[in-house]
GROMACS .gro file of C-alpha atoms in nm:
model
  212
    1UNK     CA    1  16.652   4.674  14.423
    2UNK     CA    2  16.820   4.335  14.431
    3UNK     CA    3  17.199   4.296  14.456
    4UNK     CA    4  17.357   4.153  14.141
    5UNK     CA    5  17.455   3.788  14.146
    6UNK     CA    6  17.769   3.845  13.937
    7UNK     CA    7  17.992   4.136  13.846
    8UNK     CA    8  17.936   4.254  13.486
    9UNK     CA    9  18.305   4.198  13.405
   10UNK     CA   10  18.282   3.834  13.522
   11UNK     CA   11  18.023   3.718  13.271
   12UNK     CA   12  18.011   3.688  12.895
   13UNK     CA   13  17.726   3.885  12.744
   14UNK     CA   14  17.547   3.713  12.458
   15UNK     CA   15  17.332   3.865  12.185
   16UNK     CA   16  17.011   3.977  12.363
   17UNK     CA   17  16.785   3.846  12.084
   18UNK     CA   18  16.976   3.537  11.979
   19UNK     CA   19  16.750   3.384  11.713
   20UNK     CA   20  16.539   3.648  11.537
   21UNK     CA   21  16.343   3.522  11.244
   22UNK     CA   22  16.421   3.847  11.059
   23UNK     CA   23  16.681   4.127  11.077
   24UNK     CA   24  16.529   4.418  10.879
   25UNK     CA   25  16.712   4.738  10.806
   26UNK     CA   26  16.610   5.080  10.678
   27UNK     CA   27  16.863   5.256  10.460
   28UNK     CA   28  16.931   5.629  10.413
   29UNK     CA   29  16.703   5.719  10.702
   30UNK     CA   30  16.886   6.021  10.848
   31UNK     CA   31  16.881   6.358  10.678
   32UNK     CA   32  17.241   6.435  10.774
   33UNK     CA   33  17.362   6.100  10.641
   34UNK     CA   34  17.191   6.148  10.304
   35UNK     CA   35  17.354   6.489  10.279
   36UNK     CA   36  17.708   6.360  10.357
   37UNK     CA   37  17.690   6.092  10.087
   38UNK     CA   38  17.530   6.328   9.834
   39UNK     CA   39  17.201   6.145   9.790
   40UNK     CA   40  16.850   6.296   9.792
   41UNK     CA   41  16.614   6.208  10.076
   42UNK     CA   42  16.419   5.894   9.986
   43UNK     CA   43  16.057   5.940   9.897
   44UNK     CA   44  15.984   5.577   9.994
   45UNK     CA   45  16.130   5.359  10.264
   46UNK     CA   46  16.444   5.178  10.147
   47UNK     CA   47  16.444   4.835  10.315
   48UNK     CA   48  16.709   4.561  10.305
   49UNK     CA   49  16.795   4.270  10.534
   50UNK     CA   50  17.087   4.120  10.717
   51UNK     CA   51  17.105   3.744  10.762
   52UNK     CA   52  17.130   3.572  11.102
   53UNK     CA   53  17.499   3.481  11.058
   54UNK     CA   54  17.570   3.855  11.103
   55UNK     CA   55  17.451   3.862  11.467
   56UNK     CA   56  17.719   3.924  11.722
   57UNK     CA   57  17.738   4.033  12.083
   58UNK     CA   58  17.891   4.306  12.293
   59UNK     CA   59  18.274   4.316  12.298
   60UNK     CA   60  18.309   4.052  12.020
   61UNK     CA   61  18.560   4.117  11.740
   62UNK     CA   62  18.449   4.244  11.401
   63UNK     CA   63  18.643   4.057  11.133
   64UNK     CA   64  18.804   4.232  10.840
   65UNK     CA   65  18.685   4.050  10.522
   66UNK     CA   66  18.948   3.899  10.292
   67UNK     CA   67  18.770   4.043   9.987
   68UNK     CA   68  18.771   4.410  10.093
   69UNK     CA   69  18.932   4.680  10.309
   70UNK     CA   70  18.632   4.913  10.293
   71UNK     CA   71  18.499   4.820  10.637
   72UNK     CA   72  18.265   5.091  10.771
   73UNK     CA   73  18.072   5.165  11.092
   74UNK     CA   74  17.704   5.252  11.125
   75UNK     CA   75  17.565   5.314  11.478
   76UNK     CA   76  17.190   5.249  11.493
   77UNK     CA   77  16.893   5.228  11.723
   78UNK     CA   78  16.744   4.879  11.697
   79UNK     CA   79  16.378   4.805  11.758
   80UNK     CA   80  16.302   4.465  11.913
   81UNK     CA   81  15.956   4.332  11.823
   82UNK     CA   82  15.760   4.177  12.111
   83UNK     CA   83  15.441   4.039  11.949
   84UNK     CA   84  15.340   3.851  11.642
   85UNK     CA   85  15.172   4.120  11.429
   86UNK     CA   86  15.061   4.214  11.081
   87UNK     CA   87  14.909   4.536  10.938
   88UNK     CA   88  14.991   4.734  11.248
   89UNK     CA   89  14.815   5.070  11.266
   90UNK     CA   90  15.042   5.363  11.352
   91UNK     CA   91  14.863   5.427  11.681
   92UNK     CA   92  14.917   5.062  11.782
   93UNK     CA   93  15.291   5.039  11.720
   94UNK     CA   94  15.379   5.085  12.089
   95UNK     CA   95  15.184   4.767  12.165
   96UNK     CA   96  15.411   4.548  11.948
   97UNK     CA   97  15.750   4.683  12.052
   98UNK     CA   98  15.927   4.490  12.329
   99UNK     CA   99  16.217   4.729  12.356
  100UNK     CA  100  16.525   4.891  12.204
  101UNK     CA  101  16.889   4.808  12.170
  102UNK     CA  102  17.209   4.956  12.031
  103UNK     CA  103  17.312   4.804  11.698
  104UNK     CA  104  17.607   4.829  11.462
  105UNK     CA  105  17.523   4.778  11.092
  106UNK     CA  106  17.881   4.695  10.989
  107UNK     CA  107  17.903   4.758  10.611
  108UNK     CA  108  18.160   4.650  10.351
  109UNK     CA  109  18.115   4.938  10.111
  110UNK     CA  110  18.258   4.821   9.782
  111UNK     CA  111  18.064   4.498   9.810
  112UNK     CA  112  17.750   4.691   9.907
  113UNK     CA  113  17.779   4.935   9.617
  114UNK     CA  114  17.881   4.682   9.348
  115UNK     CA  115  17.520   4.620   9.256
  116UNK     CA  116  17.181   4.770   9.324
  117UNK     CA  117  17.125   4.514   9.598
  118UNK     CA  118  17.297   4.573   9.937
  119UNK     CA  119  17.291   4.208  10.058
  120UNK     CA  120  17.654   4.095  10.000
  121UNK     CA  121  17.800   4.408  10.161
  122UNK     CA  122  17.579   4.374  10.469
  123UNK     CA  123  17.592   4.002  10.548
  124UNK     CA  124  17.951   3.902  10.647
  125UNK     CA  125  17.972   3.680  10.956
  126UNK     CA  126  17.950   3.882  11.276
  127UNK     CA  127  17.870   4.214  11.108
  128UNK     CA  128  17.562   4.299  11.321
  129UNK     CA  129  17.666   4.343  11.683
  130UNK     CA  130  17.362   4.414  11.906
  131UNK     CA  131  17.342   4.496  12.272
  132UNK     CA  132  17.480   4.461  12.532
  133UNK     CA  133  17.112   4.452  12.639
  134UNK     CA  134  16.760   4.542  12.548
  135UNK     CA  135  16.599   4.839  12.722
  136UNK     CA  136  16.225   4.766  12.752
  137UNK     CA  137  15.987   5.006  12.585
  138UNK     CA  138  15.843   5.131  12.914
  139UNK     CA  139  16.191   5.256  13.010
  140UNK     CA  140  16.290   5.428  12.684
  141UNK     CA  141  16.125   5.675  12.449
  142UNK     CA  142  16.315   5.713  12.125
  143UNK     CA  143  16.208   6.069  12.043
  144UNK     CA  144  16.499   6.317  12.041
  145UNK     CA  145  16.753   6.073  12.184
  146UNK     CA  146  17.121   6.117  12.104
  147UNK     CA  147  17.303   5.853  11.894
  148UNK     CA  148  17.680   5.831  11.874
  149UNK     CA  149  17.960   5.614  11.744
  150UNK     CA  150  18.307   5.642  11.890
  151UNK     CA  151  18.616   5.492  11.723
  152UNK     CA  152  18.937   5.472  11.930
  153UNK     CA  153  18.802   5.743  12.157
  154UNK     CA  154  18.715   5.980  11.868
  155UNK     CA  155  18.349   6.072  11.820
  156UNK     CA  156  18.272   5.983  11.452
  157UNK     CA  157  17.892   5.997  11.461
  158UNK     CA  158  17.691   6.228  11.688
  159UNK     CA  159  17.333   6.298  11.592
  160UNK     CA  160  16.975   6.274  11.715
  161UNK     CA  161  16.700   6.028  11.645
  162UNK     CA  162  16.481   6.324  11.557
  163UNK     CA  163  16.680   6.351  11.231
  164UNK     CA  164  16.520   6.035  11.099
  165UNK     CA  165  16.343   6.070  10.764
  166UNK     CA  166  16.090   5.799  10.857
  167UNK     CA  167  16.007   5.764  11.225
  168UNK     CA  168  15.969   5.433  11.409
  169UNK     CA  169  15.590   5.433  11.398
  170UNK     CA  170  15.598   5.489  11.018
  171UNK     CA  171  15.854   5.210  10.977
  172UNK     CA  172  15.661   4.943  11.167
  173UNK     CA  173  15.328   5.047  11.015
  174UNK     CA  174  15.480   5.018  10.663
  175UNK     CA  175  15.689   4.698  10.688
  176UNK     CA  176  15.410   4.510  10.865
  177UNK     CA  177  15.196   4.553  10.555
  178UNK     CA  178  15.434   4.321  10.373
  179UNK     CA  179  15.519   4.053  10.626
  180UNK     CA  180  15.432   3.917  10.969
  181UNK     CA  181  15.664   4.044  11.240
  182UNK     CA  182  15.756   3.794  11.510
  183UNK     CA  183  15.880   3.830  11.874
  184UNK     CA  184  16.256   3.885  11.870
  185UNK     CA  185  16.270   4.027  11.518
  186UNK     CA  186  16.514   4.312  11.494
  187UNK     CA  187  16.464   4.636  11.303
  188UNK     CA  188  16.774   4.847  11.239
  189UNK     CA  189  16.643   5.202  11.195
  190UNK     CA  190  16.922   5.372  10.998
  191UNK     CA  191  17.248   5.553  11.074
  192UNK     CA  192  17.328   5.927  11.102
  193UNK     CA  193  17.614   6.119  10.943
  194UNK     CA  194  17.975   6.045  11.025
  195UNK     CA  195  18.028   5.711  10.854
  196UNK     CA  196  18.371   5.637  10.710
  197UNK     CA  197  18.241   5.642  10.353
  198UNK     CA  198  18.131   6.003  10.396
  199UNK     CA  199  18.473   6.136  10.490
  200UNK     CA  200  18.714   6.286  10.235
  201UNK     CA  201  18.920   6.077  10.202
  202UNK     CA  202  18.716   5.782  10.338
  203UNK     CA  203  18.808   5.653  10.680
  204UNK     CA  204  18.769   5.278  10.691
  205UNK     CA  205  18.793   5.069  11.006
  206UNK     CA  206  19.129   4.901  11.053
  207UNK     CA  207  19.238   4.591  11.251
  208UNK     CA  208  19.279   4.687  11.618
  209UNK     CA  209  19.023   4.974  11.610
  210UNK     CA  210  18.779   4.985  11.900
  211UNK     CA  211  18.420   5.085  11.816
  212UNK     CA  212  18.172   5.194  12.080
   0.00000   0.00000   0.00000
């Protein structure tokens, strides 16, 4: 092992995939999350996108929009594509994944739910923190891994990737039928139960909150 050149606290960490062509997201993809918001499990994969202005890095602030106070957290596993690919067979998905990262699909709920399209509630500046780094696919297997979101030291989300409705292989197989995936593309794979919208009453993020 090589000694580090710099202490981690002495450097500014940037977004690990800084210029993805696409940021693709799968909605309602955890059984426990569907249950908490009172929606049936989807029979088909529910895809939406975030735009590149949403990308942000580790330890950067998440801005409260002027148009809403319904700011919500969604911890997610993010797949980082490593090869240009189309029509990927399920058994070949491992070959096109570069690695995995932690992602935060920050959501502005009233804007998201105002219409049948999620775009406006998902695409505020800086509302897709990713990182702090990518773990390469040879070092991480997503099956049965724990996923958590902690707000001000309180565990809000605590689930398991095994609770996904559609697994990663099914996701990549399906979405690659519709478009070419490129190296650096990011796939947000859904969030488990524990989001602010699911609480009674809802628990929105507030200025000064710290999300991990």
